[in-house]
Short mmCIF file of C-alpha atoms in Angstrom, two decimals:
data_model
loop_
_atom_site.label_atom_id
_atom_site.label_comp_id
_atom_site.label_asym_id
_atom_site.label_seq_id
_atom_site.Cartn_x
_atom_site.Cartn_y
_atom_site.Cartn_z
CA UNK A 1 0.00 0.00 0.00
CA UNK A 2 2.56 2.26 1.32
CA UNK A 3 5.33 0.90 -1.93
CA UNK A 4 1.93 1.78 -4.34
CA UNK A 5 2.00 5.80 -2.67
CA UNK A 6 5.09 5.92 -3.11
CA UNK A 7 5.52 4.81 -6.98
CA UNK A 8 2.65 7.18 -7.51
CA UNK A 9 4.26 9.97 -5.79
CA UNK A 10 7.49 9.36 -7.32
CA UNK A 11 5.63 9.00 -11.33
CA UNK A 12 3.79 12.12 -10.72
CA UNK A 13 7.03 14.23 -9.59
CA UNK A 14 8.95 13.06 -12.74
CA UNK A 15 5.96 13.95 -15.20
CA UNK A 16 5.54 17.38 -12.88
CA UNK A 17 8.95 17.60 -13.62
CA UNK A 18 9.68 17.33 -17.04
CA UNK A 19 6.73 19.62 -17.74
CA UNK A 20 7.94 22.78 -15.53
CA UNK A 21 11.45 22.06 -17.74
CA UNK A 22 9.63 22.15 -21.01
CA UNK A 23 8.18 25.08 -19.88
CA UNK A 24 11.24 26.55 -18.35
CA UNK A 25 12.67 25.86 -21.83
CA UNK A 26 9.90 27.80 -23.92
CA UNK A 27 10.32 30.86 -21.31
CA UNK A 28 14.21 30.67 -22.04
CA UNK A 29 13.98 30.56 -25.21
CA UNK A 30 11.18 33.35 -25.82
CA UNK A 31 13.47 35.84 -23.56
CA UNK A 32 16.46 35.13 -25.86
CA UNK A 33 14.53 35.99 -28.38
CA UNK A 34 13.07 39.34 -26.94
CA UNK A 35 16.55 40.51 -26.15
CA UNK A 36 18.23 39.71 -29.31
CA UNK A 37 15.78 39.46 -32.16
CA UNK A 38 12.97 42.64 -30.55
CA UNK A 39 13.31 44.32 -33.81
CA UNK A 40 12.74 41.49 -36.16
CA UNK A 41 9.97 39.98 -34.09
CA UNK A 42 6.51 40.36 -35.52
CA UNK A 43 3.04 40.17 -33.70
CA UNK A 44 2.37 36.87 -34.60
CA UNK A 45 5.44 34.80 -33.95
CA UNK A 46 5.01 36.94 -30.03
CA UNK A 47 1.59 35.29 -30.05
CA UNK A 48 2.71 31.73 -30.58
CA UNK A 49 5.13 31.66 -27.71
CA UNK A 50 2.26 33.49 -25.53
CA UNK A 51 0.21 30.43 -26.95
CA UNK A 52 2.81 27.98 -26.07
CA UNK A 53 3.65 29.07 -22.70
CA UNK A 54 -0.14 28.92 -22.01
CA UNK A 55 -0.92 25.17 -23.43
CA UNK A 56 2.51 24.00 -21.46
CA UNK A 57 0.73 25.99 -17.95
CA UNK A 58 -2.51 24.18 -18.65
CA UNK A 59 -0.47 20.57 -19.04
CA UNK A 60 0.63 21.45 -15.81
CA UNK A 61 -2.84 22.07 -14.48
CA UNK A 62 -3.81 19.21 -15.53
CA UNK A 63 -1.06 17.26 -14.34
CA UNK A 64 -1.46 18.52 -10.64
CA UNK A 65 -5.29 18.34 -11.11
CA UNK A 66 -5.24 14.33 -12.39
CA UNK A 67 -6.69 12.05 -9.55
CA UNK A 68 -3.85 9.38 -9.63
CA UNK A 69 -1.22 12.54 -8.00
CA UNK A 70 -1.58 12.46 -4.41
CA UNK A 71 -1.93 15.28 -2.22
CA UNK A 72 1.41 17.12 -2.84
CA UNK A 73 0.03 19.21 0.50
CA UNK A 74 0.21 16.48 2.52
CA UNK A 75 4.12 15.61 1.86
CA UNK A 76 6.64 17.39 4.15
CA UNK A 77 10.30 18.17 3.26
CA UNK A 78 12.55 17.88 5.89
CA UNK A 79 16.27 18.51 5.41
CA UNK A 80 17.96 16.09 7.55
CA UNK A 81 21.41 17.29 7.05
CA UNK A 82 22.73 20.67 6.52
CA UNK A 83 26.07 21.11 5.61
CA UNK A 84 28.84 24.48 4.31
CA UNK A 85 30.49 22.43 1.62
CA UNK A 86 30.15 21.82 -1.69
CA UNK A 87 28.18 19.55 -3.21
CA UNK A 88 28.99 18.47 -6.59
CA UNK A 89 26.21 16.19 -7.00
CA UNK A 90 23.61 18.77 -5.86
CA UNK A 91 25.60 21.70 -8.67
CA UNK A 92 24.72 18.42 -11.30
CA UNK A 93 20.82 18.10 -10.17
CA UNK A 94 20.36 22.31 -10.11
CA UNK A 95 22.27 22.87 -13.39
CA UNK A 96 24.76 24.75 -11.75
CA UNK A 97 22.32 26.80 -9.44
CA UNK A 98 22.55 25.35 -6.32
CA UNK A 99 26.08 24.36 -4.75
CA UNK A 100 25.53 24.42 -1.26
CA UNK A 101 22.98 22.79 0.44
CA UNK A 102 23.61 24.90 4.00
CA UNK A 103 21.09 27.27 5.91
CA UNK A 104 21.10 29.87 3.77
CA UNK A 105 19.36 27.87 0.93
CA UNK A 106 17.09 26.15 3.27
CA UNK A 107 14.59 28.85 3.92
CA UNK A 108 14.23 29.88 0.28
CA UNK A 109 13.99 26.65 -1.43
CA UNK A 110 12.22 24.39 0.87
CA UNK A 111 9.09 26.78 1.97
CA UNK A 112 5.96 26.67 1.33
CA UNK A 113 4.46 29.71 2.41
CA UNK A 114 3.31 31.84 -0.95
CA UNK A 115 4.74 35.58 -1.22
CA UNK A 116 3.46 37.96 0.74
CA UNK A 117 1.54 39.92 -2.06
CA UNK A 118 0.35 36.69 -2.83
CA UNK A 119 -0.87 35.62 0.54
CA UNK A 120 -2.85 39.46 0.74
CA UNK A 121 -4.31 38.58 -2.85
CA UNK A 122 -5.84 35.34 -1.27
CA UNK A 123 -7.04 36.57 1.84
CA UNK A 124 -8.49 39.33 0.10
CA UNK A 125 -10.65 37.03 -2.54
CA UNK A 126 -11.44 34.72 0.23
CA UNK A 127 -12.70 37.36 2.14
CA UNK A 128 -14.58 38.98 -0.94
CA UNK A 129 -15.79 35.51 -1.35
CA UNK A 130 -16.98 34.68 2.05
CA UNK A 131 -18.49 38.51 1.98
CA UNK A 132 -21.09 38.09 -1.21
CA UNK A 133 -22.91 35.28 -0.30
CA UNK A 134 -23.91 31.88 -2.16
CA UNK A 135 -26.98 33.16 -4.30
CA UNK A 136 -24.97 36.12 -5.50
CA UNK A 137 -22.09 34.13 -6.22
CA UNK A 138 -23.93 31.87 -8.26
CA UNK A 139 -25.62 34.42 -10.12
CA UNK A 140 -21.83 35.39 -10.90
CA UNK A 141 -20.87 32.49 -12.02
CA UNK A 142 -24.00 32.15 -14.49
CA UNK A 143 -23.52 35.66 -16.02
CA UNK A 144 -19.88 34.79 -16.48
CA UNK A 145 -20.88 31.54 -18.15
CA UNK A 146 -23.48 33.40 -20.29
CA UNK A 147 -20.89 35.79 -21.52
CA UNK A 148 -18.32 32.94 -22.79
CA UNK A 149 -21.24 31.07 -24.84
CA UNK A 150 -22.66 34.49 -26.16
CA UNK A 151 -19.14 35.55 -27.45
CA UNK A 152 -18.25 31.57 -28.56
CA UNK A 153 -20.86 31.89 -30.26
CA UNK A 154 -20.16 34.81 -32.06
CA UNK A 155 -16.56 33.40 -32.63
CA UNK A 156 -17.82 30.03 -34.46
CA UNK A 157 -20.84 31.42 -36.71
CA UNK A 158 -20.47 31.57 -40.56
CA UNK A 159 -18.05 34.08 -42.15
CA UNK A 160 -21.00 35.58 -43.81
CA UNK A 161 -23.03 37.16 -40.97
CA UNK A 162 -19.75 38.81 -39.16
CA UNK A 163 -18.52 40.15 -42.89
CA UNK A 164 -22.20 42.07 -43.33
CA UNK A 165 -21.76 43.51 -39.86
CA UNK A 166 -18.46 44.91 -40.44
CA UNK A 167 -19.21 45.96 -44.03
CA UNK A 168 -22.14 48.30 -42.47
CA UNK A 169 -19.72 49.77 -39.77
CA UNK A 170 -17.04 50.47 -42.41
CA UNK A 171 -19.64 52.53 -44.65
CA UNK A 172 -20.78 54.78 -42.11
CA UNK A 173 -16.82 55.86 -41.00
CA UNK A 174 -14.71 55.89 -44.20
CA UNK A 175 -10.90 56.34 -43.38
CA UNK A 176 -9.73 57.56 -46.77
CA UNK A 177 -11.38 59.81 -49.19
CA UNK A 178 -10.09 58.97 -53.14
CA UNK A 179 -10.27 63.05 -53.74
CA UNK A 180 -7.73 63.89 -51.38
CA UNK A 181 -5.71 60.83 -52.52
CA UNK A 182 -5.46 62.76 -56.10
CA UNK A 183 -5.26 66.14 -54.51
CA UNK A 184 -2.17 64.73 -52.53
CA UNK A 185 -0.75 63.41 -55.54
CA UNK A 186 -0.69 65.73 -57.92
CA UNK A 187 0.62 67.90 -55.22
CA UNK A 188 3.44 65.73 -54.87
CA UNK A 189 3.86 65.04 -57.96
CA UNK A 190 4.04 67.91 -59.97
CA UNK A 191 2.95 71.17 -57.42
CA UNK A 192 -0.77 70.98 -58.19
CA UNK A 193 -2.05 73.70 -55.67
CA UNK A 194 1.04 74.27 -54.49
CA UNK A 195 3.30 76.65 -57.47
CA UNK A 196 3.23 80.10 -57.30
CA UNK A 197 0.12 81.12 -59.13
CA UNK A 198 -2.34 79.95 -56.49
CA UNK A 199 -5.72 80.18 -56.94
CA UNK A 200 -6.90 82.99 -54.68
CA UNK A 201 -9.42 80.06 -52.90
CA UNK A 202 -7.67 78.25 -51.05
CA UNK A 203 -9.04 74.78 -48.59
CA UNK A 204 -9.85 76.64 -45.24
CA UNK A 205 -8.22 74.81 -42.72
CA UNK A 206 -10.03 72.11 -39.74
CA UNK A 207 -12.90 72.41 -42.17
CA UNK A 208 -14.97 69.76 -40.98
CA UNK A 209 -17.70 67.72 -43.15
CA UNK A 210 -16.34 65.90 -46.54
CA UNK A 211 -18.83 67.65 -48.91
CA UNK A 212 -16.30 71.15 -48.93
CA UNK A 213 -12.96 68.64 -49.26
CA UNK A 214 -14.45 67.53 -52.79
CA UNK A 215 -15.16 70.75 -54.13
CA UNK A 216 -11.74 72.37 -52.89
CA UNK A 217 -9.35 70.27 -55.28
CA UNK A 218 -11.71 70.85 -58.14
CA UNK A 219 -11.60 74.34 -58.17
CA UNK A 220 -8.11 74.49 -58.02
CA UNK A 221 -8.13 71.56 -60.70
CA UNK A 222 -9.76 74.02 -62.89
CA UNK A 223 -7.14 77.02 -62.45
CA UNK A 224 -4.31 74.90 -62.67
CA UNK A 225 -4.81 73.14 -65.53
CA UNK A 226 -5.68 76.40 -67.56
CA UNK A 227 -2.04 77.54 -65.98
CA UNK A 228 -0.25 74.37 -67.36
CA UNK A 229 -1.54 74.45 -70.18
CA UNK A 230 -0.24 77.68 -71.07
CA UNK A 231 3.41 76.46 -69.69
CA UNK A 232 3.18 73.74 -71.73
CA UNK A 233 2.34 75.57 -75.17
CA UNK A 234 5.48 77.84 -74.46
CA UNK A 235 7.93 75.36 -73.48
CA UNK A 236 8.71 74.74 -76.99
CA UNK A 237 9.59 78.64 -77.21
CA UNK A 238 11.19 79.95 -73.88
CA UNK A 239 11.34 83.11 -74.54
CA UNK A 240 8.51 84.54 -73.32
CA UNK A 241 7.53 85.64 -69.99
CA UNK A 242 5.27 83.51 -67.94
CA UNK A 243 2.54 84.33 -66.48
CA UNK A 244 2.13 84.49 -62.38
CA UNK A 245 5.59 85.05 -61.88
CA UNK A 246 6.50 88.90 -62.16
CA UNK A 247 9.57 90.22 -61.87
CA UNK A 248 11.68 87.24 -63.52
CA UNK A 249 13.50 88.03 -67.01
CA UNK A 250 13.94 85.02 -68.77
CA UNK A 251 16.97 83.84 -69.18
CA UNK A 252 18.67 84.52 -72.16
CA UNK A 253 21.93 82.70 -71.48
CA UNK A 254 21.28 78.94 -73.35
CA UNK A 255 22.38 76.30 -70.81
CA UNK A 256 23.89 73.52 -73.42
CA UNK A 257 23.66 70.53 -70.86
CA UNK A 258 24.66 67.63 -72.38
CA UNK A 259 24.60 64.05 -70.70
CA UNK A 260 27.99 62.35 -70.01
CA UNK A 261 27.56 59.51 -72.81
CA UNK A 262 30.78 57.09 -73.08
CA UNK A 263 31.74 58.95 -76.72
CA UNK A 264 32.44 61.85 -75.29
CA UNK A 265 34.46 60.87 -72.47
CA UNK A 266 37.60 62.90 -72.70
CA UNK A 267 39.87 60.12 -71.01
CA UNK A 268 39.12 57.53 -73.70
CA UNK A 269 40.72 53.93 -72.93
CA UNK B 1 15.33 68.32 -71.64
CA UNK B 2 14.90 65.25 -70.82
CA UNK B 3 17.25 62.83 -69.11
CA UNK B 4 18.37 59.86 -71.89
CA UNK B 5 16.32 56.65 -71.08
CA UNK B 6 17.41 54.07 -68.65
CA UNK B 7 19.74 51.55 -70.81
CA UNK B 8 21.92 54.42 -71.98
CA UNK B 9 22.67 55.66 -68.68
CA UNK B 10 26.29 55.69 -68.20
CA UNK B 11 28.09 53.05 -65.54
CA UNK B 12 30.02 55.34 -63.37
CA UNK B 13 32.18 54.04 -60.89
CA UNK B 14 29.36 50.86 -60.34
CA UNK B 15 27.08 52.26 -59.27
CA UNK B 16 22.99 50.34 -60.15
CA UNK B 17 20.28 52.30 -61.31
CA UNK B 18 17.88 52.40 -58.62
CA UNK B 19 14.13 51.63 -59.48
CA UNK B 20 11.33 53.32 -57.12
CA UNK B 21 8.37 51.09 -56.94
CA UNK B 22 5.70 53.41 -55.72
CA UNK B 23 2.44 52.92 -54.04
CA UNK B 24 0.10 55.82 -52.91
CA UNK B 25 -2.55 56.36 -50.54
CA UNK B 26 -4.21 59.06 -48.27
CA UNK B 27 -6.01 58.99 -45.10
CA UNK B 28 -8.43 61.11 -43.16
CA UNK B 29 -6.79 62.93 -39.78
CA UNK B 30 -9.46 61.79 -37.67
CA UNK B 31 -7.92 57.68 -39.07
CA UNK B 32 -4.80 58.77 -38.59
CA UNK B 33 -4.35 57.12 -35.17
CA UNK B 34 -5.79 53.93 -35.63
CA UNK B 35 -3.56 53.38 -39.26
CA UNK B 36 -0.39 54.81 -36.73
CA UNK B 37 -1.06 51.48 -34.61
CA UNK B 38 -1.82 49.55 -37.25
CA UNK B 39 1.41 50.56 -39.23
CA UNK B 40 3.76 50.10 -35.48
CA UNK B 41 2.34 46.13 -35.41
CA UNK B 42 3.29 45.33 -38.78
CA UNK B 43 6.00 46.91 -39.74
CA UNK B 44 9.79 46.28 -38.20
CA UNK B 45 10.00 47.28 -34.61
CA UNK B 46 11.32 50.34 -34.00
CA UNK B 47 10.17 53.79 -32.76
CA UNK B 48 8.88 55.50 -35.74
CA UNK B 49 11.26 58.53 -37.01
CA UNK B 50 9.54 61.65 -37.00
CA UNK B 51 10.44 63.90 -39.88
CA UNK B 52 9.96 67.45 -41.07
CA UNK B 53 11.26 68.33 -44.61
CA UNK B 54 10.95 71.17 -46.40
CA UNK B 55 11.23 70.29 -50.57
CA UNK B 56 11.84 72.50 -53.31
CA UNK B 57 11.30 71.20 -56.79
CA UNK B 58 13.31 73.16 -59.68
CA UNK B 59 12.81 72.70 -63.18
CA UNK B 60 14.57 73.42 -66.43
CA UNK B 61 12.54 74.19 -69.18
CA UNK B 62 14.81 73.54 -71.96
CA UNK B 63 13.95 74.72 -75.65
CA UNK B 64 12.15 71.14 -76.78
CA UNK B 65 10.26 68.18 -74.46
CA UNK B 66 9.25 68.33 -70.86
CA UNK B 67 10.76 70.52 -68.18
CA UNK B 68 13.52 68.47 -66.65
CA UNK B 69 12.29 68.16 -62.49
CA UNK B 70 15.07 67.62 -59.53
CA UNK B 71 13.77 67.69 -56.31
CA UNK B 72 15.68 69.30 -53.37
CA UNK B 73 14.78 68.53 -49.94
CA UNK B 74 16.10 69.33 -46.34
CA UNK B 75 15.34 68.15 -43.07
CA UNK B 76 13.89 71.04 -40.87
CA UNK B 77 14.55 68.83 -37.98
CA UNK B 78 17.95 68.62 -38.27
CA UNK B 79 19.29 71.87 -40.26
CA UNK B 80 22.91 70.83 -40.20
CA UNK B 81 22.12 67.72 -42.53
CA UNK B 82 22.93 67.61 -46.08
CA UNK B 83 20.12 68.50 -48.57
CA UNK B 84 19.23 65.46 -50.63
CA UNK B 85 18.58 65.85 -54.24
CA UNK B 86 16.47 63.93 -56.43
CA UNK B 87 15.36 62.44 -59.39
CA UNK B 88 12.77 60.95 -60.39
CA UNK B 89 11.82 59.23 -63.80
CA UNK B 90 9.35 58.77 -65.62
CA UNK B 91 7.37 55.51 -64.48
CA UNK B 92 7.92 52.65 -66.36
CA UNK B 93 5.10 51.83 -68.40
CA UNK B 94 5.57 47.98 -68.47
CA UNK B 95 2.86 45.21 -68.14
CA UNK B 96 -0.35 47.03 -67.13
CA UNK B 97 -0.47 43.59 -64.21
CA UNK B 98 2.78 45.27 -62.24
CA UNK B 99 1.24 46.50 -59.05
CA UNK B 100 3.40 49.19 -58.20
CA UNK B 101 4.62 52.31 -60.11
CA UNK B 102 8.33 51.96 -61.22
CA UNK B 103 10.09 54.56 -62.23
CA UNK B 104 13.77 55.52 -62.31
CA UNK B 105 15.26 57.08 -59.03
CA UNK B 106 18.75 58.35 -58.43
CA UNK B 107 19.43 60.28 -54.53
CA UNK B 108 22.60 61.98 -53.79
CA UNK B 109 23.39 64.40 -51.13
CA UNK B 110 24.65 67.72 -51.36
CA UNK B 111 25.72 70.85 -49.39
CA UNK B 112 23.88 74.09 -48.15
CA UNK B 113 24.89 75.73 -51.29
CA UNK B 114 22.77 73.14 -53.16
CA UNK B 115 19.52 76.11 -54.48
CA UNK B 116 21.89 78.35 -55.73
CA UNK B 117 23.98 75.85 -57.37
CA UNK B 118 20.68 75.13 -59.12
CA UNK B 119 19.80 78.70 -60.10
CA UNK B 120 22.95 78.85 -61.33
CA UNK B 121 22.78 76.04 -63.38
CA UNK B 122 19.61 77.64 -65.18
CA UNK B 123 17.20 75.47 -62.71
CA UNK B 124 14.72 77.73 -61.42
CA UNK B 125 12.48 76.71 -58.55
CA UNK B 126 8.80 75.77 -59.15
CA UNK B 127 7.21 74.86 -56.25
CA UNK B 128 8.00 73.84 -52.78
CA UNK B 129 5.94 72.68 -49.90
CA UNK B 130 6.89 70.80 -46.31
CA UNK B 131 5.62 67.30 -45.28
CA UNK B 132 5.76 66.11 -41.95
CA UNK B 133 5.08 62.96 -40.88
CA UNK B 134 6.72 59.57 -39.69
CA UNK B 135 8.66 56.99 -41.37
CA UNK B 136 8.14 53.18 -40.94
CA UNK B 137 10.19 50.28 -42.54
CA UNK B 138 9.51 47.04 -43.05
CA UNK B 139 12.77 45.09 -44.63
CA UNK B 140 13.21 47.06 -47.22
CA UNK B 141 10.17 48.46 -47.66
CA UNK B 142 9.34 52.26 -46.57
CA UNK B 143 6.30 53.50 -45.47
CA UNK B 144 6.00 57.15 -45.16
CA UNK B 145 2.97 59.15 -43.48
CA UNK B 146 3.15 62.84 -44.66
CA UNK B 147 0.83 65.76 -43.90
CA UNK B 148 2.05 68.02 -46.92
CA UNK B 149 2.03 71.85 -45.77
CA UNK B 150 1.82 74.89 -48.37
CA UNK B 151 4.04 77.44 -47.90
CA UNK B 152 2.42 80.82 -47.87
CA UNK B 153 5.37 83.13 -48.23
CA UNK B 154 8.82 81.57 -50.14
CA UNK B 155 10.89 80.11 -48.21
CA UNK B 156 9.51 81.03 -45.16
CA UNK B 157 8.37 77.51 -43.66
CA UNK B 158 7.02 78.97 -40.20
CA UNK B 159 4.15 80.23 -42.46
CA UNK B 160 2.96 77.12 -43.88
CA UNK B 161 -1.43 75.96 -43.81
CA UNK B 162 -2.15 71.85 -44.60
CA UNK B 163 -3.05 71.34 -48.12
CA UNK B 164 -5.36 69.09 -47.26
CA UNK B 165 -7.22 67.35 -44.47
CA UNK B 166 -5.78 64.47 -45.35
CA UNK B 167 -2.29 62.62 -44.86
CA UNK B 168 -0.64 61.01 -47.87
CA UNK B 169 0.66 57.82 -47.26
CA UNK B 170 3.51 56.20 -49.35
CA UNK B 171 5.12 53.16 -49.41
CA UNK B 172 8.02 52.26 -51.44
CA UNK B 173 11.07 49.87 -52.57
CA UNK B 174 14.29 51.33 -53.96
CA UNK B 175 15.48 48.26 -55.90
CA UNK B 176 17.64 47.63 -59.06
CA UNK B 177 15.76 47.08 -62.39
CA UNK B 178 14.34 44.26 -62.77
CA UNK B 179 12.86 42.74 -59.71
CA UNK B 180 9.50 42.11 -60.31
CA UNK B 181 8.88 40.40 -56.85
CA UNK B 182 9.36 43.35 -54.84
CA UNK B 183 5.97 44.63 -56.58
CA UNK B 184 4.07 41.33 -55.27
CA UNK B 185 5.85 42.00 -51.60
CA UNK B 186 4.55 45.55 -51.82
CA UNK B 187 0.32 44.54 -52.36
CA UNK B 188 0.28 41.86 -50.04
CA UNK B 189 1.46 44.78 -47.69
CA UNK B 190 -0.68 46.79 -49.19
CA UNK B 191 -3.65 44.15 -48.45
CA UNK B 192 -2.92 44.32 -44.63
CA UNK B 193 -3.56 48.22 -44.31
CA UNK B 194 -7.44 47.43 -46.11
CA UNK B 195 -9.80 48.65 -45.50
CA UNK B 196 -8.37 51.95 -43.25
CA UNK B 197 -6.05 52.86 -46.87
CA UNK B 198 -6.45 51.99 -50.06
CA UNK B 199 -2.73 52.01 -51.52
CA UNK B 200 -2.71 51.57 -55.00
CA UNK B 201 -0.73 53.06 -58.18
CA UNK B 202 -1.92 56.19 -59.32
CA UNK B 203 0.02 57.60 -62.22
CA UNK B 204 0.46 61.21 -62.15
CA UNK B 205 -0.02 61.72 -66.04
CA UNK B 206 -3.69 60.80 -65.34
CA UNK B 207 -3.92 63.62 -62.92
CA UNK B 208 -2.67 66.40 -64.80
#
């Protein structure tokens, strides 16, 4: 009876075991990873390790929680000997964390008292808990239970019934409006809005509403590209003055800018 | 005057000739936030540069062809930095199925001296505006989130009123000719950002 405890004892310590390691492995490895890698880690790859440090906690749940472990609680350590020196076979066992098994070490490792913090956290939900009562407690538990289904529920329906939702939210808040997009653009790209003849209208600014936004780029659309125009029809001459920008005398020296082609390199090989 | 296409460029000294693939977007203010998040989970993690540039486009009009454009920018962040000049191409018009804009891009930097240099040269300046924003990167991708800023009186960038109430968002590969993958990389990006910004290729020539 006693040999049966004991081989039960001893089957669930090496299974507890080796599943705090694997854990203690994951943890390792996801810190080396946050120290070296932080700025080549992406969302994702963070969430698997969060997902595989949770499934190896919940192993370890349900190792402790599996009927053939006995009572760990009622097991006592008791250090029979204590002693100053070194021992090698107890730096082998702790990886190299533990080489003295003397009073010092005692306290730490062998208690079981929880933290402090801890202990206040417990006493204060056991109080909380004693405080509310059965019937509200219950009626806890079933609104917490209510919530889970509701929102599993929502998780495992069709595709088709969460996409119409979200398409209806998306149309009444639009993020992005297309004539800005162009407005941007062209402003970017060749100074549409933004060269010296300005339009004397300008966007007024913190305008709120989208209607005005729409109307703004046109009107300068329609300035602009009567401006243009007329830059473009006298690039062929360049002699004339243009428009919108008093006070500059064309140039009359002709800048000959040639591109560097390989004939007329002067240094030929 | 316009620069000689691509495959006559000369080889100096090794150096590639850099493609831009280009994708553009904009997005409201009041979204601005929520794409800020979005853009700090998915892109490489870092703290986002802020910038604030102030860019002055010049242009020679030569006697024939289009106005030759170089782009002169300089941090207002940091006014002891170089200016950076650019150029920019004219996008590639390829296979109507490439998803981003390619066009030819070559950067250098240059000194304080860099606008007269250009007035000098017969450049004279055409427009100029400052963006401010933040820059993200992801590999080799750059996302940059801009709130372009008219300047009311020449170069006087204290002065400045937003063009728009919009930010423009760009992303963008600088990548040797030829690499048609970097396109693909670019809209699956581009995919994640849906529905807050639509990033797609909008070719200035349509917008004129």
């Amino acid at each position: 009876m006693q040999q049966r405890e004991e081989k039960q004892l001893e089957a669930s310590l090496e299974s507890l075991h080796s599943r705090v390691s694997h854990l203690k492995a994951s943890l390792q490895s996801f810190i080396l990873k946050l120290e070296h890698e932080h700025d080549r880690l992406s969302w994702p790859s963070v969430l698997d390790n969060f997902a595989l440090l949770s499934g190896q906690l919940n192993t370890i749940n349900k190792v402790l929680k599996n009927e053939k472990t006995p009572s760990y609680r009622s097991q006592v350590i008791i250090p029979l000997l204590l002693s100053p020196d070194r021992d090698e076979e107890l730096l082998r066992l702790t990886e190299q964390r533990v080489p003295v098994f003397s009073h010092e070490i005692v306290p730490d490792h062998l208690r079981t008292k929880p933290d402090p913090e801890v202990e206040e956290q417990e006493k204060h939900l056991s109080a909380e808990a004693a405080r509310i009562g059965p019937e509200v407690a219950q009626k806890l538990i079933q609104t917490l239970n209510k919530l889970c289904s509701n929102l599993l529920e929502k998780l495992n329906n069709p595709r088709d019934d969460r996409d119409s939702e979200a398409s209806a939210l998306r149309q009444s808040k639009p993020s992005f409006n297309p004539a800005d997009t162009n407005a941007l653009v062209a402003a970017v790209g060749f100074g549409k809005g933004l060269s010296k003849c300005r339009p004397p209208v300008s966007v007024p600014p913190g305008h709120p509403g989208q209607p005005m936004m729409s109307t703004g780029p046109t009107l300068q659309q329609v300035t602009i590209a009567g401006t243009t125009g007329h830059q473009a029809g006298m690039g062929g001459q360049g002699t004339q003055q243009q428009p919108g920008q008093p006070g500059k005398m064309p140039s009359s020296i002709k800048t000959n800018i040639k591109s560097a082609s390989a004939s007329m390199h002067p240094y030929n090989r | 005057m316009e620069a000689p296409p691509v495959t006559v460029m000369p080889v100096t000294g090794g150096a590639i000739n850099m493609m831009e693939y280009l994708l553009q977007g904009s997005v409201l203010d009041q979204a601005l936030e929520s794409l800020l998040h979005r853009l700090r989970g998915l892109c490489d993690n870092m703290e986002p540069e802020s910038f604030a540039d102030h860019e002055l486009v010049f242009l020679l009009k030569g006697q024939q062809g289009n106005p030759f454009m170089l782009r002169a920018r300089r941090s207002l962040l940091h006014p002891t930095a170089p200016w950076h000049l650019r150029y920019l191409g004219q996008p590639e018009v390829g296979d109507k199925s490439r998803h981003a804009l390619v066009r030819n891009c070559v950067d250098v930097a240059a000194s304080h001296s860099l606008p007269e240099f250009l007035n000098e040269m017969g450049f004279r300046m055409d427009h100029e505006f400052v963006a401010k924003g933040q820059v993200f990167r992801k590999g080799a991708m750059k996302v940059v989130v801009s709130k372009l800023l008219r300047v009311l009186a020449s170069g006087n960038t204290e002065n400045t009123e937003p063009l728009s109430l919009s930010y423009l968002v760009e992303l963008s590969v600088l990548a040797p000719a030829g690499q048609d993958t970097v396109s693909e990389d670019m809209r699956s990006f581009a995919e994640q950002l849906k529905p807050l910004l639509h990033l797609e290729k909008i070719d200035p020539k349509r917008l004129m």
